[in-house]
mmCIF file of C-alpha atoms in Angstrom:
data_model
loop_
_atom_site.group_PDB
_atom_site.id
_atom_site.type_symbol
_atom_site.label_atom_id
_atom_site.label_comp_id
_atom_site.label_asym_id
_atom_site.label_seq_id
_atom_site.Cartn_x
_atom_site.Cartn_y
_atom_site.Cartn_z
ATOM 1 C CA MET K 1 26.604 69.445 -56.831
ATOM 2 C CA LYS K 2 30.051 68.534 -55.502
ATOM 3 C CA LYS K 3 32.598 71.383 -55.700
ATOM 4 C CA GLY K 4 35.200 69.461 -57.724
ATOM 5 C CA LEU K 5 32.768 68.291 -60.389
ATOM 6 C CA LYS K 6 31.042 71.661 -60.472
ATOM 7 C CA LYS K 7 34.397 73.372 -61.128
ATOM 8 C CA ILE K 8 35.140 71.013 -64.023
ATOM 9 C CA ILE K 9 31.690 71.593 -65.540
ATOM 10 C CA LEU K 10 31.865 75.386 -65.246
ATOM 11 C CA THR K 11 35.396 75.539 -66.687
ATOM 12 C CA ALA K 12 34.455 73.369 -69.644
ATOM 13 C CA LEU K 13 31.334 75.436 -70.318
ATOM 14 C CA LEU K 14 33.415 78.601 -70.532
ATOM 15 C CA PHE K 15 35.450 77.061 -73.344
ATOM 16 C CA ILE K 16 32.384 75.598 -75.043
ATOM 17 C CA THR K 17 30.442 78.863 -75.068
ATOM 18 C CA ALA K 18 33.366 81.247 -75.636
ATOM 19 C CA GLY K 19 33.051 83.114 -78.891
ATOM 20 C CA THR K 20 29.761 81.512 -79.903
ATOM 21 C CA VAL K 21 27.013 83.772 -81.187
ATOM 22 C CA SER K 22 23.556 82.434 -81.822
ATOM 23 C CA ALA K 23 20.159 83.874 -82.636
ATOM 24 C CA TYR K 24 18.403 80.833 -81.191
ATOM 25 C CA VAL K 25 16.623 81.856 -77.985
ATOM 26 C CA CYS K 26 15.949 79.142 -75.427
ATOM 27 C CA LYS K 27 13.077 79.738 -73.063
ATOM 28 C CA TYR K 28 11.159 76.509 -72.566
ATOM 29 C CA LYS K 29 11.952 72.914 -71.645
ATOM 30 C CA GLU K 30 11.342 71.815 -75.209
ATOM 31 C CA ASP K 31 13.908 74.347 -76.489
ATOM 32 C CA TYR K 32 16.643 73.131 -74.157
ATOM 33 C CA LEU K 33 15.991 69.461 -74.804
ATOM 34 C CA LYS K 34 16.546 70.070 -78.524
ATOM 35 C CA LEU K 35 20.120 71.104 -77.691
ATOM 36 C CA TYR K 36 20.836 67.746 -76.059
ATOM 37 C CA HIS K 37 22.805 65.464 -78.384
ATOM 38 C CA VAL K 38 25.094 62.443 -78.116
ATOM 39 C CA HIS K 39 28.323 62.256 -80.092
ATOM 40 C CA TYR K 40 29.672 59.001 -81.478
ATOM 41 C CA GLY K 41 32.805 59.402 -79.393
ATOM 42 C CA GLN K 42 31.598 61.366 -76.394
ATOM 43 C CA GLU K 43 34.283 63.285 -74.506
ATOM 44 C CA SER K 44 33.966 64.945 -71.103
ATOM 45 C CA ASP K 45 33.168 68.347 -72.674
ATOM 46 C CA ASP K 46 30.296 66.773 -74.606
ATOM 47 C CA CYS K 47 28.858 65.246 -71.424
ATOM 48 C CA ILE K 48 29.220 68.514 -69.533
ATOM 49 C CA GLU K 49 27.490 70.443 -72.313
ATOM 50 C CA ASN K 50 24.583 67.999 -72.297
ATOM 51 C CA ILE K 51 24.318 68.143 -68.505
ATOM 52 C CA TYR K 52 24.100 71.919 -68.728
ATOM 53 C CA TRP K 53 21.273 71.878 -71.297
ATOM 54 C CA LEU K 54 19.373 69.187 -69.387
ATOM 55 C CA GLU K 55 19.665 71.110 -66.121
ATOM 56 C CA GLN K 56 18.355 74.231 -67.860
ATOM 57 C CA ALA K 57 15.456 72.177 -69.208
ATOM 58 C CA VAL K 58 14.611 70.982 -65.694
ATOM 59 C CA LYS K 59 14.398 74.587 -64.457
ATOM 60 C CA ALA K 60 12.515 76.046 -67.444
ATOM 61 C CA ASP K 61 8.753 76.211 -67.999
ATOM 62 C CA PHE K 62 6.891 74.053 -70.484
ATOM 63 C CA ALA K 63 6.005 75.541 -73.844
ATOM 64 C CA ASN K 64 2.389 75.816 -74.949
ATOM 65 C CA PRO K 65 0.915 72.340 -75.661
ATOM 66 C CA LEU K 66 0.882 73.296 -79.355
ATOM 67 C CA TYR K 67 4.674 72.940 -79.282
ATOM 68 C CA ALA K 68 4.833 69.702 -77.310
ATOM 69 C CA TYR K 69 6.921 66.767 -78.577
ATOM 70 C CA THR K 70 3.688 64.914 -79.374
ATOM 71 C CA LYS K 71 0.102 65.809 -80.232
ATOM 72 C CA ILE K 72 -1.844 66.981 -77.176
ATOM 73 C CA GLU K 73 -5.642 67.004 -77.406
ATOM 74 C CA ASN K 74 -6.826 67.326 -73.807
ATOM 75 C CA GLU K 75 -5.722 68.263 -70.312
ATOM 76 C CA GLN K 76 -5.191 64.669 -69.231
ATOM 77 C CA GLN K 77 -2.754 64.060 -72.081
ATOM 78 C CA TRP K 78 -1.030 67.330 -71.218
ATOM 79 C CA GLU K 79 -0.646 66.266 -67.582
ATOM 80 C CA LYS K 80 0.874 62.897 -68.465
ATOM 81 C CA TYR K 81 3.117 64.497 -71.067
ATOM 82 C CA ARG K 82 4.634 66.778 -68.407
ATOM 83 C CA TYR K 83 5.306 63.848 -66.068
ATOM 84 C CA LEU K 84 6.921 61.796 -68.839
ATOM 85 C CA PHE K 85 9.019 64.776 -69.898
ATOM 86 C CA MET K 86 10.428 65.203 -66.393
ATOM 87 C CA LEU K 87 11.071 61.477 -66.132
ATOM 88 C CA HIS K 88 12.972 61.558 -69.419
ATOM 89 C CA LEU K 89 15.084 64.553 -68.358
ATOM 90 C CA ASN K 90 16.154 62.904 -65.112
ATOM 91 C CA LEU K 91 17.018 59.622 -66.837
ATOM 92 C CA LYS K 92 19.137 61.505 -69.372
ATOM 93 C CA LEU K 93 20.895 63.362 -66.557
ATOM 94 C CA ILE K 94 21.765 60.002 -64.992
ATOM 95 C CA GLU K 95 23.006 58.713 -68.338
ATOM 96 C CA GLN K 96 25.237 61.733 -68.905
ATOM 97 C CA HIS K 97 26.693 61.668 -65.383
ATOM 98 C CA LEU K 98 27.468 57.977 -65.802
ATOM 99 C CA ARG K 99 29.175 58.683 -69.125
ATOM 100 C CA LEU K 100 31.151 61.511 -67.528
ATOM 101 C CA GLY K 101 32.119 59.356 -64.570
ATOM 102 C CA ARG K 102 33.334 56.537 -66.791
ATOM 103 C CA ILE K 103 35.747 58.893 -68.540
ATOM 104 C CA TYR K 104 37.532 59.408 -65.199
ATOM 105 C CA ASP K 105 36.905 55.909 -63.821
ATOM 106 C CA LYS K 106 39.335 52.998 -63.625
ATOM 107 C CA SER K 107 38.107 49.410 -63.610
ATOM 108 C CA ALA K 108 40.916 48.016 -61.460
ATOM 109 C CA ALA K 109 44.179 48.957 -59.766
ATOM 110 C CA TYR K 110 47.313 47.165 -60.972
ATOM 111 C CA PHE K 111 50.681 46.978 -59.208
ATOM 112 C CA TYR K 112 52.332 49.091 -61.892
ATOM 113 C CA ASP K 113 49.852 51.958 -61.242
ATOM 114 C CA ALA K 114 51.705 52.892 -58.042
ATOM 115 C CA PRO K 115 53.789 55.766 -59.510
ATOM 116 C CA TYR K 116 50.640 57.399 -60.881
ATOM 117 C CA LYS K 117 48.286 56.664 -58.027
ATOM 118 C CA ASP K 118 47.768 60.326 -57.037
ATOM 119 C CA GLU K 119 46.540 61.193 -60.527
ATOM 120 C CA TYR K 120 44.334 58.112 -60.592
ATOM 121 C CA LEU K 121 42.899 59.002 -57.201
ATOM 122 C CA ARG K 122 42.025 62.531 -58.392
ATOM 123 C CA ASN K 123 40.249 61.088 -61.423
ATOM 124 C CA LEU K 124 38.416 58.519 -59.318
ATOM 125 C CA LYS K 125 37.227 61.258 -56.972
ATOM 126 C CA THR K 126 35.654 63.038 -59.960
ATOM 127 C CA ALA K 127 34.069 59.791 -61.134
ATOM 128 C CA LYS K 128 32.689 59.149 -57.656
ATOM 129 C CA GLU K 129 31.150 62.618 -57.500
ATOM 130 C CA ALA K 130 29.488 62.086 -60.896
ATOM 131 C CA TYR K 131 28.071 58.696 -59.876
ATOM 132 C CA THR K 132 26.883 59.948 -56.489
ATOM 133 C CA LEU K 133 24.904 62.791 -58.074
ATOM 134 C CA CYS K 134 22.912 60.187 -59.987
ATOM 135 C CA TYR K 135 21.105 59.065 -56.834
ATOM 136 C CA THR K 136 19.283 62.396 -56.634
ATOM 137 C CA TYR K 137 18.217 62.175 -60.275
ATOM 138 C CA TRP K 138 17.097 58.578 -59.774
ATOM 139 C CA GLU K 139 14.818 59.554 -56.879
ATOM 140 C CA GLU K 140 13.326 62.273 -59.082
ATOM 141 C CA ALA K 141 12.907 59.864 -61.997
ATOM 142 C CA LYS K 142 11.032 57.355 -59.812
ATOM 143 C CA LEU K 143 8.751 60.115 -58.553
ATOM 144 C CA TRP K 144 7.810 61.259 -62.068
ATOM 145 C CA ALA K 145 7.378 57.670 -63.282
ATOM 146 C CA GLU K 146 4.978 57.029 -60.418
ATOM 147 C CA LYS K 147 2.985 60.165 -61.244
ATOM 148 C CA ALA K 148 2.726 59.083 -64.900
ATOM 149 C CA ASN K 149 1.646 55.581 -63.874
ATOM 150 C CA VAL K 150 -1.421 56.309 -61.723
ATOM 151 C CA GLY K 151 -4.783 54.702 -62.443
ATOM 152 C CA LYS K 152 -6.284 57.528 -64.489
ATOM 153 C CA PHE K 153 -3.500 57.054 -67.071
ATOM 154 C CA LYS K 154 -3.939 53.266 -67.289
ATOM 155 C CA PHE K 155 -5.395 53.328 -70.794
ATOM 156 C CA LEU K 156 -3.790 56.563 -71.939
ATOM 157 C CA PHE K 157 -0.666 56.142 -74.043
ATOM 158 C CA LEU K 158 1.135 58.984 -75.801
ATOM 159 C CA THR K 159 2.324 57.024 -78.816
ATOM 160 C CA GLY K 160 4.155 60.029 -80.259
ATOM 161 C CA ILE K 161 6.668 59.689 -77.432
ATOM 162 C CA GLN K 162 6.564 55.905 -77.122
ATOM 163 C CA ASN K 163 10.174 55.774 -75.943
ATOM 164 C CA TRP K 164 9.227 57.892 -72.922
ATOM 165 C CA GLU K 165 6.299 55.566 -72.239
ATOM 166 C CA ASP K 166 8.747 52.659 -72.418
ATOM 167 C CA GLU K 167 10.997 54.401 -69.893
ATOM 168 C CA ARG K 168 8.045 54.811 -67.511
ATOM 169 C CA GLU K 169 7.166 51.132 -67.846
ATOM 170 C CA ARG K 170 10.733 49.969 -67.251
ATOM 171 C CA VAL K 171 11.119 52.153 -64.153
ATOM 172 C CA CYS K 172 7.762 51.146 -62.675
ATOM 173 C CA THR K 173 8.313 47.418 -63.248
ATOM 174 C CA GLY K 174 11.865 47.508 -61.928
ATOM 175 C CA LYS K 175 13.404 46.438 -65.240
ATOM 176 C CA LEU K 176 15.381 49.670 -65.091
ATOM 177 C CA ASP K 177 16.889 50.120 -61.634
ATOM 178 C CA TYR K 178 19.687 52.654 -61.456
ATOM 179 C CA GLN K 179 19.934 52.150 -57.690
ATOM 180 C CA LYS K 180 21.453 48.696 -58.249
ATOM 181 C CA ILE K 181 23.693 49.949 -61.057
ATOM 182 C CA LEU K 182 24.996 52.863 -58.985
ATOM 183 C CA ASP K 183 25.528 50.730 -55.881
ATOM 184 C CA ARG K 184 27.533 48.234 -57.933
ATOM 185 C CA GLU K 185 29.658 50.879 -59.644
ATOM 186 C CA LEU K 186 30.433 52.750 -56.429
ATOM 187 C CA THR K 187 31.301 49.543 -54.570
ATOM 188 C CA ARG K 188 33.792 48.661 -57.313
ATOM 189 C CA LEU K 189 35.151 52.212 -57.490
ATOM 190 C CA ASN K 190 35.689 52.387 -53.721
ATOM 191 C CA ARG K 191 37.567 49.090 -53.876
ATOM 192 C CA VAL K 192 39.870 50.510 -56.563
ATOM 193 C CA ILE K 193 40.454 53.618 -54.444
ATOM 194 C CA ASP K 194 41.338 51.473 -51.414
ATOM 195 C CA ASP K 195 43.755 49.391 -53.512
ATOM 196 C CA LEU K 196 45.499 52.502 -54.836
ATOM 197 C CA VAL K 197 45.769 54.128 -51.414
ATOM 198 C CA ALA K 198 47.363 50.970 -50.034
ATOM 199 C CA MET K 199 50.071 50.909 -52.715
ATOM 200 C CA GLU K 200 53.633 51.913 -52.043
ATOM 201 C CA ASN K 201 55.148 54.535 -54.350
ATOM 202 C CA LYS K 202 57.438 52.289 -56.326
ATOM 203 C CA THR K 203 58.639 52.813 -59.877
ATOM 204 C CA TYR K 204 58.265 49.927 -62.288
#
């Protein structure tokens, strides 16, 4: 993780967790995913909190199949469930980094932005770091989607987590392609950075 973005995330987490006392013990992936939530008006702290829980979920072990997000009856279902779970986590990490990046992003540079260009450039650097991290999660997501899409799972559908099955299908068919989205966003962002750097420090 880039140093600048990492510093922002760690600082925000200190404020989020300061003074909180909870008896809820998180140990497994399923526990951490339950802490993920999206606010109606999502601020940077909300994104950072979600990124933290999702990252913890990635590192944690799976709970016993009895506590899975859907009914598991055999080892083949359990195997596919784990692949879909990891796919879902990585897609959510992309989503949250994109949301975080957009908070600091700027769609275009205008002539009257010149006096504030240094602040804009700092924000755009943070946005760029957030977007760039998404490439790693996208590679992981494609890997897990491929694992959940092999021949032995052709007629096996976990209907209790149909939205995760839909995510697998969209990734495997190319209907969801974060590579294109990220390339487009970073191309635009770099153009805005270049426009700001080229500006003279005038006051309007």
